[in-house]
């Protein structure tokens, strides 16, 4: 059944409210103290988990506390520090170039504008939006794999391009709600609405979801699928 635009907006906002009741403490799960640390952690999180990154960054930031220190890092030492996050050679290259660019172009400070962030080596639109949202409080939608999957399941968009998804989903919500939307949707994707066997029977938005039934609908079975993110 085709929904009117108004119906889609109302349902989307009802899902946002329900997820807020389920995950009242939803937040960015990458540990960080400032924009610089969040930027580095987000680069490291590619093809990894937040929990894994959080085991690496304390030693990394103790050894290289700022862009100046990291730009002058020994490649071998840096690779060893971040090795467990995967793709460590490519990530090492990105971090070295990123640090150098921050020093050369922004005086070692992380910029708070999208158009400046995406010009940095290794920083795409998704990473830039994470930093804008969680370090600077700028309304921004973060289209990670969880957000994209759930946006499709919720019927918010049919697009596959992350930039189009960002724009189309953004139009359904008030800008001030974008940051909380990121966290709630991502938490739900990690805990219940999994890529395989979503916990439909233990879902707080089951009555609002057009994809209900993709996973087990029996509560007893679905509850066993609810989990905290793995390391």
mmCIF file of the C-alpha atoms, coordinates in Angstrom:
data_MODEL
# 
_entry.id   MODEL 
# 
loop_
_atom_site.group_PDB 
_atom_site.id 
_atom_site.type_symbol 
_atom_site.label_atom_id 
_atom_site.label_alt_id 
_atom_site.label_comp_id 
_atom_site.label_asym_id 
_atom_site.label_entity_id 
_atom_site.label_seq_id 
_atom_site.pdbx_PDB_ins_code 
_atom_site.Cartn_x 
_atom_site.Cartn_y 
_atom_site.Cartn_z 
_atom_site.occupancy 
_atom_site.B_iso_or_equiv 
_atom_site.pdbx_formal_charge 
_atom_site.auth_seq_id 
_atom_site.auth_comp_id 
_atom_site.auth_asym_id 
_atom_site.auth_atom_id 
_atom_site.pdbx_PDB_model_num 
ATOM 1   C CA . UNK A 1 1   ? 0.000  0.000   0.000  1.00 0.00 ? 1   UNK A CA 1 
ATOM 2   C CA . UNK A 1 2   ? 1.331  3.390   -0.988 1.00 0.00 ? 2   UNK A CA 1 
ATOM 3   C CA . UNK A 1 3   ? 1.608  5.911   1.835  1.00 0.00 ? 3   UNK A CA 1 
ATOM 4   C CA . UNK A 1 4   ? 1.071  9.588   1.474  1.00 0.00 ? 4   UNK A CA 1 
ATOM 5   C CA . UNK A 1 5   ? 4.000  11.875  2.196  1.00 0.00 ? 5   UNK A CA 1 
ATOM 6   C CA . UNK A 1 6   ? 2.297  13.002  5.383  1.00 0.00 ? 6   UNK A CA 1 
ATOM 7   C CA . UNK A 1 7   ? 1.825  9.417   6.533  1.00 0.00 ? 7   UNK A CA 1 
ATOM 8   C CA . UNK A 1 8   ? 5.503  8.586   5.929  1.00 0.00 ? 8   UNK A CA 1 
ATOM 9   C CA . UNK A 1 9   ? 6.591  11.641  7.933  1.00 0.00 ? 9   UNK A CA 1 
ATOM 10  C CA . UNK A 1 10  ? 4.259  10.809  10.811 1.00 0.00 ? 10  UNK A CA 1 
ATOM 11  C CA . UNK A 1 11  ? 5.370  7.187   10.907 1.00 0.00 ? 11  UNK A CA 1 
ATOM 12  C CA . UNK A 1 12  ? 9.059  8.141   10.706 1.00 0.00 ? 12  UNK A CA 1 
ATOM 13  C CA . UNK A 1 13  ? 8.737  10.538  13.616 1.00 0.00 ? 13  UNK A CA 1 
ATOM 14  C CA . UNK A 1 14  ? 6.776  7.985   15.628 1.00 0.00 ? 14  UNK A CA 1 
ATOM 15  C CA . UNK A 1 15  ? 9.621  5.500   15.083 1.00 0.00 ? 15  UNK A CA 1 
ATOM 16  C CA . UNK A 1 16  ? 12.116 8.119   16.253 1.00 0.00 ? 16  UNK A CA 1 
ATOM 17  C CA . UNK A 1 17  ? 10.136 8.701   19.447 1.00 0.00 ? 17  UNK A CA 1 
ATOM 18  C CA . UNK A 1 18  ? 9.727  4.986   20.142 1.00 0.00 ? 18  UNK A CA 1 
ATOM 19  C CA . UNK A 1 19  ? 13.435 4.345   19.647 1.00 0.00 ? 19  UNK A CA 1 
ATOM 20  C CA . UNK A 1 20  ? 14.151 7.206   22.030 1.00 0.00 ? 20  UNK A CA 1 
ATOM 21  C CA . UNK A 1 21  ? 12.087 5.478   24.713 1.00 0.00 ? 21  UNK A CA 1 
ATOM 22  C CA . UNK A 1 22  ? 13.910 2.206   24.076 1.00 0.00 ? 22  UNK A CA 1 
ATOM 23  C CA . UNK A 1 23  ? 17.410 3.700   23.937 1.00 0.00 ? 23  UNK A CA 1 
ATOM 24  C CA . UNK A 1 24  ? 17.309 6.831   26.112 1.00 0.00 ? 24  UNK A CA 1 
ATOM 25  C CA . UNK A 1 25  ? 21.096 6.806   26.476 1.00 0.00 ? 25  UNK A CA 1 
ATOM 26  C CA . UNK A 1 26  ? 21.923 6.319   22.795 1.00 0.00 ? 26  UNK A CA 1 
ATOM 27  C CA . UNK A 1 27  ? 25.158 8.100   21.942 1.00 0.00 ? 27  UNK A CA 1 
ATOM 28  C CA . UNK A 1 28  ? 28.286 7.837   19.818 1.00 0.00 ? 28  UNK A CA 1 
ATOM 29  C CA . UNK A 1 29  ? 30.046 4.650   20.914 1.00 0.00 ? 29  UNK A CA 1 
ATOM 30  C CA . UNK A 1 30  ? 33.512 5.753   19.833 1.00 0.00 ? 30  UNK A CA 1 
ATOM 31  C CA . UNK A 1 31  ? 35.351 6.988   22.928 1.00 0.00 ? 31  UNK A CA 1 
ATOM 32  C CA . UNK A 1 32  ? 36.771 10.481  22.416 1.00 0.00 ? 32  UNK A CA 1 
ATOM 33  C CA . UNK A 1 33  ? 37.561 13.694  24.263 1.00 0.00 ? 33  UNK A CA 1 
ATOM 34  C CA . UNK A 1 34  ? 37.543 16.143  21.360 1.00 0.00 ? 34  UNK A CA 1 
ATOM 35  C CA . UNK A 1 35  ? 37.051 16.539  17.623 1.00 0.00 ? 35  UNK A CA 1 
ATOM 36  C CA . UNK A 1 36  ? 40.581 15.378  16.832 1.00 0.00 ? 36  UNK A CA 1 
ATOM 37  C CA . UNK A 1 37  ? 40.199 12.116  18.727 1.00 0.00 ? 37  UNK A CA 1 
ATOM 38  C CA . UNK A 1 38  ? 36.784 11.476  17.197 1.00 0.00 ? 38  UNK A CA 1 
ATOM 39  C CA . UNK A 1 39  ? 38.107 12.112  13.694 1.00 0.00 ? 39  UNK A CA 1 
ATOM 40  C CA . UNK A 1 40  ? 40.944 9.625   14.171 1.00 0.00 ? 40  UNK A CA 1 
ATOM 41  C CA . UNK A 1 41  ? 38.670 7.062   15.818 1.00 0.00 ? 41  UNK A CA 1 
ATOM 42  C CA . UNK A 1 42  ? 36.145 7.317   12.990 1.00 0.00 ? 42  UNK A CA 1 
ATOM 43  C CA . UNK A 1 43  ? 38.845 6.738   10.384 1.00 0.00 ? 43  UNK A CA 1 
ATOM 44  C CA . UNK A 1 44  ? 39.929 3.656   12.335 1.00 0.00 ? 44  UNK A CA 1 
ATOM 45  C CA . UNK A 1 45  ? 36.361 2.368   12.600 1.00 0.00 ? 45  UNK A CA 1 
ATOM 46  C CA . UNK A 1 46  ? 36.117 1.587   8.881  1.00 0.00 ? 46  UNK A CA 1 
ATOM 47  C CA . UNK A 1 47  ? 35.684 -2.201  8.488  1.00 0.00 ? 47  UNK A CA 1 
ATOM 48  C CA . UNK A 1 48  ? 36.001 -2.527  12.263 1.00 0.00 ? 48  UNK A CA 1 
ATOM 49  C CA . UNK A 1 49  ? 33.829 -2.144  15.359 1.00 0.00 ? 49  UNK A CA 1 
ATOM 50  C CA . UNK A 1 50  ? 33.623 0.757   17.772 1.00 0.00 ? 50  UNK A CA 1 
ATOM 51  C CA . UNK A 1 51  ? 34.502 -1.547  20.626 1.00 0.00 ? 51  UNK A CA 1 
ATOM 52  C CA . UNK A 1 52  ? 37.652 -2.717  18.863 1.00 0.00 ? 52  UNK A CA 1 
ATOM 53  C CA . UNK A 1 53  ? 38.672 0.865   18.079 1.00 0.00 ? 53  UNK A CA 1 
ATOM 54  C CA . UNK A 1 54  ? 38.135 1.809   21.720 1.00 0.00 ? 54  UNK A CA 1 
ATOM 55  C CA . UNK A 1 55  ? 40.707 -0.790  22.764 1.00 0.00 ? 55  UNK A CA 1 
ATOM 56  C CA . UNK A 1 56  ? 43.293 0.815   20.484 1.00 0.00 ? 56  UNK A CA 1 
ATOM 57  C CA . UNK A 1 57  ? 42.822 4.566   20.901 1.00 0.00 ? 57  UNK A CA 1 
ATOM 58  C CA . UNK A 1 58  ? 43.952 5.003   24.546 1.00 0.00 ? 58  UNK A CA 1 
ATOM 59  C CA . UNK A 1 59  ? 47.505 3.871   23.716 1.00 0.00 ? 59  UNK A CA 1 
ATOM 60  C CA . UNK A 1 60  ? 47.408 5.641   20.359 1.00 0.00 ? 60  UNK A CA 1 
ATOM 61  C CA . UNK A 1 61  ? 46.468 9.011   21.853 1.00 0.00 ? 61  UNK A CA 1 
ATOM 62  C CA . UNK A 1 62  ? 48.874 8.604   24.755 1.00 0.00 ? 62  UNK A CA 1 
ATOM 63  C CA . UNK A 1 63  ? 51.698 8.166   22.240 1.00 0.00 ? 63  UNK A CA 1 
ATOM 64  C CA . UNK A 1 64  ? 50.437 10.668  19.657 1.00 0.00 ? 64  UNK A CA 1 
ATOM 65  C CA . UNK A 1 65  ? 48.192 13.199  21.439 1.00 0.00 ? 65  UNK A CA 1 
ATOM 66  C CA . UNK A 1 66  ? 47.705 15.695  18.593 1.00 0.00 ? 66  UNK A CA 1 
ATOM 67  C CA . UNK A 1 67  ? 48.095 16.158  14.830 1.00 0.00 ? 67  UNK A CA 1 
ATOM 68  C CA . UNK A 1 68  ? 51.690 17.401  15.200 1.00 0.00 ? 68  UNK A CA 1 
ATOM 69  C CA . UNK A 1 69  ? 52.738 14.272  17.033 1.00 0.00 ? 69  UNK A CA 1 
ATOM 70  C CA . UNK A 1 70  ? 50.877 11.925  14.714 1.00 0.00 ? 70  UNK A CA 1 
ATOM 71  C CA . UNK A 1 71  ? 52.175 13.606  11.549 1.00 0.00 ? 71  UNK A CA 1 
ATOM 72  C CA . UNK A 1 72  ? 55.706 12.792  12.679 1.00 0.00 ? 72  UNK A CA 1 
ATOM 73  C CA . UNK A 1 73  ? 54.944 9.226   13.746 1.00 0.00 ? 73  UNK A CA 1 
ATOM 74  C CA . UNK A 1 74  ? 57.080 6.325   12.667 1.00 0.00 ? 74  UNK A CA 1 
ATOM 75  C CA . UNK A 1 75  ? 55.016 4.348   10.192 1.00 0.00 ? 75  UNK A CA 1 
ATOM 76  C CA . UNK A 1 76  ? 55.949 0.981   11.641 1.00 0.00 ? 76  UNK A CA 1 
ATOM 77  C CA . UNK A 1 77  ? 55.095 2.022   15.180 1.00 0.00 ? 77  UNK A CA 1 
ATOM 78  C CA . UNK A 1 78  ? 51.767 3.480   14.091 1.00 0.00 ? 78  UNK A CA 1 
ATOM 79  C CA . UNK A 1 79  ? 50.885 0.363   12.114 1.00 0.00 ? 79  UNK A CA 1 
ATOM 80  C CA . UNK A 1 80  ? 51.572 -1.797  15.145 1.00 0.00 ? 80  UNK A CA 1 
ATOM 81  C CA . UNK A 1 81  ? 49.361 0.366   17.385 1.00 0.00 ? 81  UNK A CA 1 
ATOM 82  C CA . UNK A 1 82  ? 46.333 0.203   15.077 1.00 0.00 ? 82  UNK A CA 1 
ATOM 83  C CA . UNK A 1 83  ? 46.906 -3.237  13.557 1.00 0.00 ? 83  UNK A CA 1 
ATOM 84  C CA . UNK A 1 84  ? 43.961 -4.916  15.278 1.00 0.00 ? 84  UNK A CA 1 
ATOM 85  C CA . UNK A 1 85  ? 41.454 -2.567  13.606 1.00 0.00 ? 85  UNK A CA 1 
ATOM 86  C CA . UNK A 1 86  ? 42.175 -4.108  10.199 1.00 0.00 ? 86  UNK A CA 1 
ATOM 87  C CA . UNK A 1 87  ? 43.436 -2.554  6.954  1.00 0.00 ? 87  UNK A CA 1 
ATOM 88  C CA . UNK A 1 88  ? 46.103 -0.985  9.133  1.00 0.00 ? 88  UNK A CA 1 
ATOM 89  C CA . UNK A 1 89  ? 48.474 -0.043  6.312  1.00 0.00 ? 89  UNK A CA 1 
ATOM 90  C CA . UNK A 1 90  ? 45.843 1.970   4.475  1.00 0.00 ? 90  UNK A CA 1 
ATOM 91  C CA . UNK A 1 91  ? 44.637 3.497   7.742  1.00 0.00 ? 91  UNK A CA 1 
ATOM 92  C CA . UNK A 1 92  ? 48.200 4.414   8.698  1.00 0.00 ? 92  UNK A CA 1 
ATOM 93  C CA . UNK A 1 93  ? 48.620 6.198   5.381  1.00 0.00 ? 93  UNK A CA 1 
ATOM 94  C CA . UNK A 1 94  ? 45.332 8.044   5.899  1.00 0.00 ? 94  UNK A CA 1 
ATOM 95  C CA . UNK A 1 95  ? 46.222 9.137   9.435  1.00 0.00 ? 95  UNK A CA 1 
ATOM 96  C CA . UNK A 1 96  ? 49.672 10.395  8.459  1.00 0.00 ? 96  UNK A CA 1 
ATOM 97  C CA . UNK A 1 97  ? 48.317 12.373  5.511  1.00 0.00 ? 97  UNK A CA 1 
ATOM 98  C CA . UNK A 1 98  ? 45.313 13.574  7.509  1.00 0.00 ? 98  UNK A CA 1 
ATOM 99  C CA . UNK A 1 99  ? 47.498 14.904  10.311 1.00 0.00 ? 99  UNK A CA 1 
ATOM 100 C CA . UNK A 1 100 ? 49.812 16.671  7.883  1.00 0.00 ? 100 UNK A CA 1 
ATOM 101 C CA . UNK A 1 101 ? 46.855 18.268  6.090  1.00 0.00 ? 101 UNK A CA 1 
ATOM 102 C CA . UNK A 1 102 ? 45.337 19.487  9.361  1.00 0.00 ? 102 UNK A CA 1 
ATOM 103 C CA . UNK A 1 103 ? 48.609 21.202  10.236 1.00 0.00 ? 103 UNK A CA 1 
ATOM 104 C CA . UNK A 1 104 ? 49.189 22.663  6.780  1.00 0.00 ? 104 UNK A CA 1 
ATOM 105 C CA . UNK A 1 105 ? 45.644 23.812  6.058  1.00 0.00 ? 105 UNK A CA 1 
ATOM 106 C CA . UNK A 1 106 ? 43.965 24.380  9.428  1.00 0.00 ? 106 UNK A CA 1 
ATOM 107 C CA . UNK A 1 107 ? 46.716 25.098  11.926 1.00 0.00 ? 107 UNK A CA 1 
ATOM 108 C CA . UNK A 1 108 ? 46.271 21.690  13.531 1.00 0.00 ? 108 UNK A CA 1 
ATOM 109 C CA . UNK A 1 109 ? 42.597 22.294  14.350 1.00 0.00 ? 109 UNK A CA 1 
ATOM 110 C CA . UNK A 1 110 ? 39.766 20.107  13.074 1.00 0.00 ? 110 UNK A CA 1 
ATOM 111 C CA . UNK A 1 111 ? 37.451 22.282  10.953 1.00 0.00 ? 111 UNK A CA 1 
ATOM 112 C CA . UNK A 1 112 ? 33.757 22.427  11.788 1.00 0.00 ? 112 UNK A CA 1 
ATOM 113 C CA . UNK A 1 113 ? 32.467 22.711  8.220  1.00 0.00 ? 113 UNK A CA 1 
ATOM 114 C CA . UNK A 1 114 ? 31.505 19.827  5.952  1.00 0.00 ? 114 UNK A CA 1 
ATOM 115 C CA . UNK A 1 115 ? 33.150 21.249  2.850  1.00 0.00 ? 115 UNK A CA 1 
ATOM 116 C CA . UNK A 1 116 ? 36.461 21.568  4.703  1.00 0.00 ? 116 UNK A CA 1 
ATOM 117 C CA . UNK A 1 117 ? 36.327 18.188  6.404  1.00 0.00 ? 117 UNK A CA 1 
ATOM 118 C CA . UNK A 1 118 ? 35.724 16.226  3.207  1.00 0.00 ? 118 UNK A CA 1 
ATOM 119 C CA . UNK A 1 119 ? 38.846 17.735  1.645  1.00 0.00 ? 119 UNK A CA 1 
ATOM 120 C CA . UNK A 1 120 ? 40.996 16.027  4.270  1.00 0.00 ? 120 UNK A CA 1 
ATOM 121 C CA . UNK A 1 121 ? 42.730 12.771  3.216  1.00 0.00 ? 121 UNK A CA 1 
ATOM 122 C CA . UNK A 1 122 ? 40.726 9.707   4.190  1.00 0.00 ? 122 UNK A CA 1 
ATOM 123 C CA . UNK A 1 123 ? 37.676 11.723  5.231  1.00 0.00 ? 123 UNK A CA 1 
ATOM 124 C CA . UNK A 1 124 ? 34.452 11.072  3.333  1.00 0.00 ? 124 UNK A CA 1 
ATOM 125 C CA . UNK A 1 125 ? 31.045 12.557  3.887  1.00 0.00 ? 125 UNK A CA 1 
ATOM 126 C CA . UNK A 1 126 ? 30.034 9.931   6.458  1.00 0.00 ? 126 UNK A CA 1 
ATOM 127 C CA . UNK A 1 127 ? 33.126 10.513  8.594  1.00 0.00 ? 127 UNK A CA 1 
ATOM 128 C CA . UNK A 1 128 ? 32.684 14.268  8.294  1.00 0.00 ? 128 UNK A CA 1 
ATOM 129 C CA . UNK A 1 129 ? 29.082 14.024  9.461  1.00 0.00 ? 129 UNK A CA 1 
ATOM 130 C CA . UNK A 1 130 ? 30.098 11.945  12.496 1.00 0.00 ? 130 UNK A CA 1 
ATOM 131 C CA . UNK A 1 131 ? 32.521 14.679  13.532 1.00 0.00 ? 131 UNK A CA 1 
ATOM 132 C CA . UNK A 1 132 ? 30.056 17.488  12.853 1.00 0.00 ? 132 UNK A CA 1 
ATOM 133 C CA . UNK A 1 133 ? 27.308 15.743  14.783 1.00 0.00 ? 133 UNK A CA 1 
ATOM 134 C CA . UNK A 1 134 ? 29.185 14.398  17.789 1.00 0.00 ? 134 UNK A CA 1 
ATOM 135 C CA . UNK A 1 135 ? 32.092 16.802  18.200 1.00 0.00 ? 135 UNK A CA 1 
ATOM 136 C CA . UNK A 1 136 ? 30.485 20.083  17.193 1.00 0.00 ? 136 UNK A CA 1 
ATOM 137 C CA . UNK A 1 137 ? 26.769 19.472  17.704 1.00 0.00 ? 137 UNK A CA 1 
ATOM 138 C CA . UNK A 1 138 ? 25.983 20.420  14.108 1.00 0.00 ? 138 UNK A CA 1 
ATOM 139 C CA . UNK A 1 139 ? 22.852 18.656  12.793 1.00 0.00 ? 139 UNK A CA 1 
ATOM 140 C CA . UNK A 1 140 ? 24.100 15.985  10.383 1.00 0.00 ? 140 UNK A CA 1 
ATOM 141 C CA . UNK A 1 141 ? 22.891 12.567  9.293  1.00 0.00 ? 141 UNK A CA 1 
ATOM 142 C CA . UNK A 1 142 ? 25.421 9.747   9.415  1.00 0.00 ? 142 UNK A CA 1 
ATOM 143 C CA . UNK A 1 143 ? 24.702 7.126   6.763  1.00 0.00 ? 143 UNK A CA 1 
ATOM 144 C CA . UNK A 1 144 ? 26.621 4.162   8.103  1.00 0.00 ? 144 UNK A CA 1 
ATOM 145 C CA . UNK A 1 145 ? 25.648 0.600   7.178  1.00 0.00 ? 145 UNK A CA 1 
ATOM 146 C CA . UNK A 1 146 ? 23.123 0.329   10.016 1.00 0.00 ? 146 UNK A CA 1 
ATOM 147 C CA . UNK A 1 147 ? 21.474 3.637   9.174  1.00 0.00 ? 147 UNK A CA 1 
ATOM 148 C CA . UNK A 1 148 ? 21.191 2.727   5.499  1.00 0.00 ? 148 UNK A CA 1 
ATOM 149 C CA . UNK A 1 149 ? 19.758 -0.727  6.227  1.00 0.00 ? 149 UNK A CA 1 
ATOM 150 C CA . UNK A 1 150 ? 17.140 0.556   8.641  1.00 0.00 ? 150 UNK A CA 1 
ATOM 151 C CA . UNK A 1 151 ? 16.175 3.488   6.423  1.00 0.00 ? 151 UNK A CA 1 
ATOM 152 C CA . UNK A 1 152 ? 15.300 0.946   3.753  1.00 0.00 ? 152 UNK A CA 1 
ATOM 153 C CA . UNK A 1 153 ? 13.446 -1.362  6.127  1.00 0.00 ? 153 UNK A CA 1 
ATOM 154 C CA . UNK A 1 154 ? 11.465 1.518   7.588  1.00 0.00 ? 154 UNK A CA 1 
ATOM 155 C CA . UNK A 1 155 ? 10.467 2.624   4.091  1.00 0.00 ? 155 UNK A CA 1 
ATOM 156 C CA . UNK A 1 156 ? 12.069 6.033   4.461  1.00 0.00 ? 156 UNK A CA 1 
ATOM 157 C CA . UNK A 1 157 ? 13.986 5.805   1.190  1.00 0.00 ? 157 UNK A CA 1 
ATOM 158 C CA . UNK A 1 158 ? 14.655 3.450   -1.694 1.00 0.00 ? 158 UNK A CA 1 
ATOM 159 C CA . UNK A 1 159 ? 17.899 5.146   -2.668 1.00 0.00 ? 159 UNK A CA 1 
ATOM 160 C CA . UNK A 1 160 ? 21.256 3.346   -2.569 1.00 0.00 ? 160 UNK A CA 1 
ATOM 161 C CA . UNK A 1 161 ? 23.516 6.388   -2.768 1.00 0.00 ? 161 UNK A CA 1 
ATOM 162 C CA . UNK A 1 162 ? 24.422 7.507   0.792  1.00 0.00 ? 162 UNK A CA 1 
ATOM 163 C CA . UNK A 1 163 ? 24.204 11.200  -0.110 1.00 0.00 ? 163 UNK A CA 1 
ATOM 164 C CA . UNK A 1 164 ? 20.699 10.722  -1.531 1.00 0.00 ? 164 UNK A CA 1 
ATOM 165 C CA . UNK A 1 165 ? 19.662 8.695   1.523  1.00 0.00 ? 165 UNK A CA 1 
ATOM 166 C CA . UNK A 1 166 ? 20.999 11.460  3.753  1.00 0.00 ? 166 UNK A CA 1 
ATOM 167 C CA . UNK A 1 167 ? 18.945 14.064  1.906  1.00 0.00 ? 167 UNK A CA 1 
ATOM 168 C CA . UNK A 1 168 ? 15.734 12.038  1.636  1.00 0.00 ? 168 UNK A CA 1 
ATOM 169 C CA . UNK A 1 169 ? 15.708 10.876  5.243  1.00 0.00 ? 169 UNK A CA 1 
ATOM 170 C CA . UNK A 1 170 ? 16.687 14.332  6.444  1.00 0.00 ? 170 UNK A CA 1 
ATOM 171 C CA . UNK A 1 171 ? 13.561 15.769  4.861  1.00 0.00 ? 171 UNK A CA 1 
ATOM 172 C CA . UNK A 1 172 ? 11.375 13.556  7.074  1.00 0.00 ? 172 UNK A CA 1 
ATOM 173 C CA . UNK A 1 173 ? 12.674 15.066  10.307 1.00 0.00 ? 173 UNK A CA 1 
ATOM 174 C CA . UNK A 1 174 ? 13.268 18.419  11.938 1.00 0.00 ? 174 UNK A CA 1 
ATOM 175 C CA . UNK A 1 175 ? 16.984 19.293  11.667 1.00 0.00 ? 175 UNK A CA 1 
ATOM 176 C CA . UNK A 1 176 ? 17.401 19.523  15.431 1.00 0.00 ? 176 UNK A CA 1 
ATOM 177 C CA . UNK A 1 177 ? 16.453 15.835  15.669 1.00 0.00 ? 177 UNK A CA 1 
ATOM 178 C CA . UNK A 1 178 ? 19.016 14.578  13.166 1.00 0.00 ? 178 UNK A CA 1 
ATOM 179 C CA . UNK A 1 179 ? 21.752 13.848  15.710 1.00 0.00 ? 179 UNK A CA 1 
ATOM 180 C CA . UNK A 1 180 ? 19.512 11.921  18.083 1.00 0.00 ? 180 UNK A CA 1 
ATOM 181 C CA . UNK A 1 181 ? 18.087 10.087  15.068 1.00 0.00 ? 181 UNK A CA 1 
ATOM 182 C CA . UNK A 1 182 ? 21.586 8.911   14.120 1.00 0.00 ? 182 UNK A CA 1 
ATOM 183 C CA . UNK A 1 183 ? 22.251 7.403   17.515 1.00 0.00 ? 183 UNK A CA 1 
ATOM 184 C CA . UNK A 1 184 ? 18.857 5.792   17.992 1.00 0.00 ? 184 UNK A CA 1 
ATOM 185 C CA . UNK A 1 185 ? 18.763 4.187   14.559 1.00 0.00 ? 185 UNK A CA 1 
ATOM 186 C CA . UNK A 1 186 ? 22.356 2.942   14.795 1.00 0.00 ? 186 UNK A CA 1 
ATOM 187 C CA . UNK A 1 187 ? 21.796 1.529   18.290 1.00 0.00 ? 187 UNK A CA 1 
ATOM 188 C CA . UNK A 1 188 ? 18.671 -0.249  17.069 1.00 0.00 ? 188 UNK A CA 1 
ATOM 189 C CA . UNK A 1 189 ? 20.568 -1.676  14.105 1.00 0.00 ? 189 UNK A CA 1 
ATOM 190 C CA . UNK A 1 190 ? 23.326 -2.988  16.323 1.00 0.00 ? 190 UNK A CA 1 
ATOM 191 C CA . UNK A 1 191 ? 21.070 -4.439  18.986 1.00 0.00 ? 191 UNK A CA 1 
ATOM 192 C CA . UNK A 1 192 ? 17.881 -5.645  17.300 1.00 0.00 ? 192 UNK A CA 1 
ATOM 193 C CA . UNK A 1 193 ? 17.479 -4.861  13.604 1.00 0.00 ? 193 UNK A CA 1 
ATOM 194 C CA . UNK A 1 194 ? 20.419 -6.974  12.443 1.00 0.00 ? 194 UNK A CA 1 
ATOM 195 C CA . UNK A 1 195 ? 21.343 -7.469  8.808  1.00 0.00 ? 195 UNK A CA 1 
ATOM 196 C CA . UNK A 1 196 ? 20.567 -11.164 9.228  1.00 0.00 ? 196 UNK A CA 1 
ATOM 197 C CA . UNK A 1 197 ? 17.660 -12.356 11.359 1.00 0.00 ? 197 UNK A CA 1 
ATOM 198 C CA . UNK A 1 198 ? 16.416 -9.091  12.821 1.00 0.00 ? 198 UNK A CA 1 
ATOM 199 C CA . UNK A 1 199 ? 14.654 -9.518  16.173 1.00 0.00 ? 199 UNK A CA 1 
ATOM 200 C CA . UNK A 1 200 ? 11.233 -8.557  14.823 1.00 0.00 ? 200 UNK A CA 1 
ATOM 201 C CA . UNK A 1 201 ? 9.312  -10.155 17.699 1.00 0.00 ? 201 UNK A CA 1 
ATOM 202 C CA . UNK A 1 202 ? 11.266 -8.042  20.210 1.00 0.00 ? 202 UNK A CA 1 
ATOM 203 C CA . UNK A 1 203 ? 11.148 -4.780  18.282 1.00 0.00 ? 203 UNK A CA 1 
ATOM 204 C CA . UNK A 1 204 ? 9.716  -1.605  19.852 1.00 0.00 ? 204 UNK A CA 1 
ATOM 205 C CA . UNK A 1 205 ? 8.641  -0.300  16.431 1.00 0.00 ? 205 UNK A CA 1 
ATOM 206 C CA . UNK A 1 206 ? 7.192  -3.542  15.044 1.00 0.00 ? 206 UNK A CA 1 
ATOM 207 C CA . UNK A 1 207 ? 3.773  -1.973  14.555 1.00 0.00 ? 207 UNK A CA 1 
ATOM 208 C CA . UNK A 1 208 ? 5.324  0.890   12.566 1.00 0.00 ? 208 UNK A CA 1 
ATOM 209 C CA . UNK A 1 209 ? 7.705  -1.120  10.391 1.00 0.00 ? 209 UNK A CA 1 
ATOM 210 C CA . UNK A 1 210 ? 6.702  -2.222  6.871  1.00 0.00 ? 210 UNK A CA 1 
ATOM 211 C CA . UNK A 1 211 ? 9.452  -4.864  6.992  1.00 0.00 ? 211 UNK A CA 1 
ATOM 212 C CA . UNK A 1 212 ? 8.098  -6.630  10.071 1.00 0.00 ? 212 UNK A CA 1 
ATOM 213 C CA . UNK A 1 213 ? 8.491  -10.361 9.547  1.00 0.00 ? 213 UNK A CA 1 
ATOM 214 C CA . UNK A 1 214 ? 11.932 -10.350 7.925  1.00 0.00 ? 214 UNK A CA 1 
ATOM 215 C CA . UNK A 1 215 ? 13.118 -11.949 11.153 1.00 0.00 ? 215 UNK A CA 1 
ATOM 216 C CA . UNK A 1 216 ? 11.453 -14.212 13.744 1.00 0.00 ? 216 UNK A CA 1 
ATOM 217 C CA . UNK A 1 217 ? 8.197  -12.709 15.023 1.00 0.00 ? 217 UNK A CA 1 
ATOM 218 C CA . UNK A 1 218 ? 7.798  -14.987 18.047 1.00 0.00 ? 218 UNK A CA 1 
ATOM 219 C CA . UNK A 1 219 ? 8.845  -13.031 21.132 1.00 0.00 ? 219 UNK A CA 1 
ATOM 220 C CA . UNK A 1 220 ? 10.664 -15.928 22.806 1.00 0.00 ? 220 UNK A CA 1 
ATOM 221 C CA . UNK A 1 221 ? 12.810 -16.546 19.719 1.00 0.00 ? 221 UNK A CA 1 
ATOM 222 C CA . UNK A 1 222 ? 13.363 -12.875 18.921 1.00 0.00 ? 222 UNK A CA 1 
ATOM 223 C CA . UNK A 1 223 ? 14.482 -12.004 22.445 1.00 0.00 ? 223 UNK A CA 1 
ATOM 224 C CA . UNK A 1 224 ? 17.420 -14.378 22.047 1.00 0.00 ? 224 UNK A CA 1 
ATOM 225 C CA . UNK A 1 225 ? 18.594 -12.333 19.069 1.00 0.00 ? 225 UNK A CA 1 
ATOM 226 C CA . UNK A 1 226 ? 18.810 -9.079  21.033 1.00 0.00 ? 226 UNK A CA 1 
ATOM 227 C CA . UNK A 1 227 ? 22.448 -8.373  21.818 1.00 0.00 ? 227 UNK A CA 1 
ATOM 228 C CA . UNK A 1 228 ? 24.994 -5.770  22.670 1.00 0.00 ? 228 UNK A CA 1 
ATOM 229 C CA . UNK A 1 229 ? 27.465 -4.983  19.866 1.00 0.00 ? 229 UNK A CA 1 
ATOM 230 C CA . UNK A 1 230 ? 30.325 -7.416  19.588 1.00 0.00 ? 230 UNK A CA 1 
ATOM 231 C CA . UNK A 1 231 ? 33.938 -6.412  19.967 1.00 0.00 ? 231 UNK A CA 1 
# 
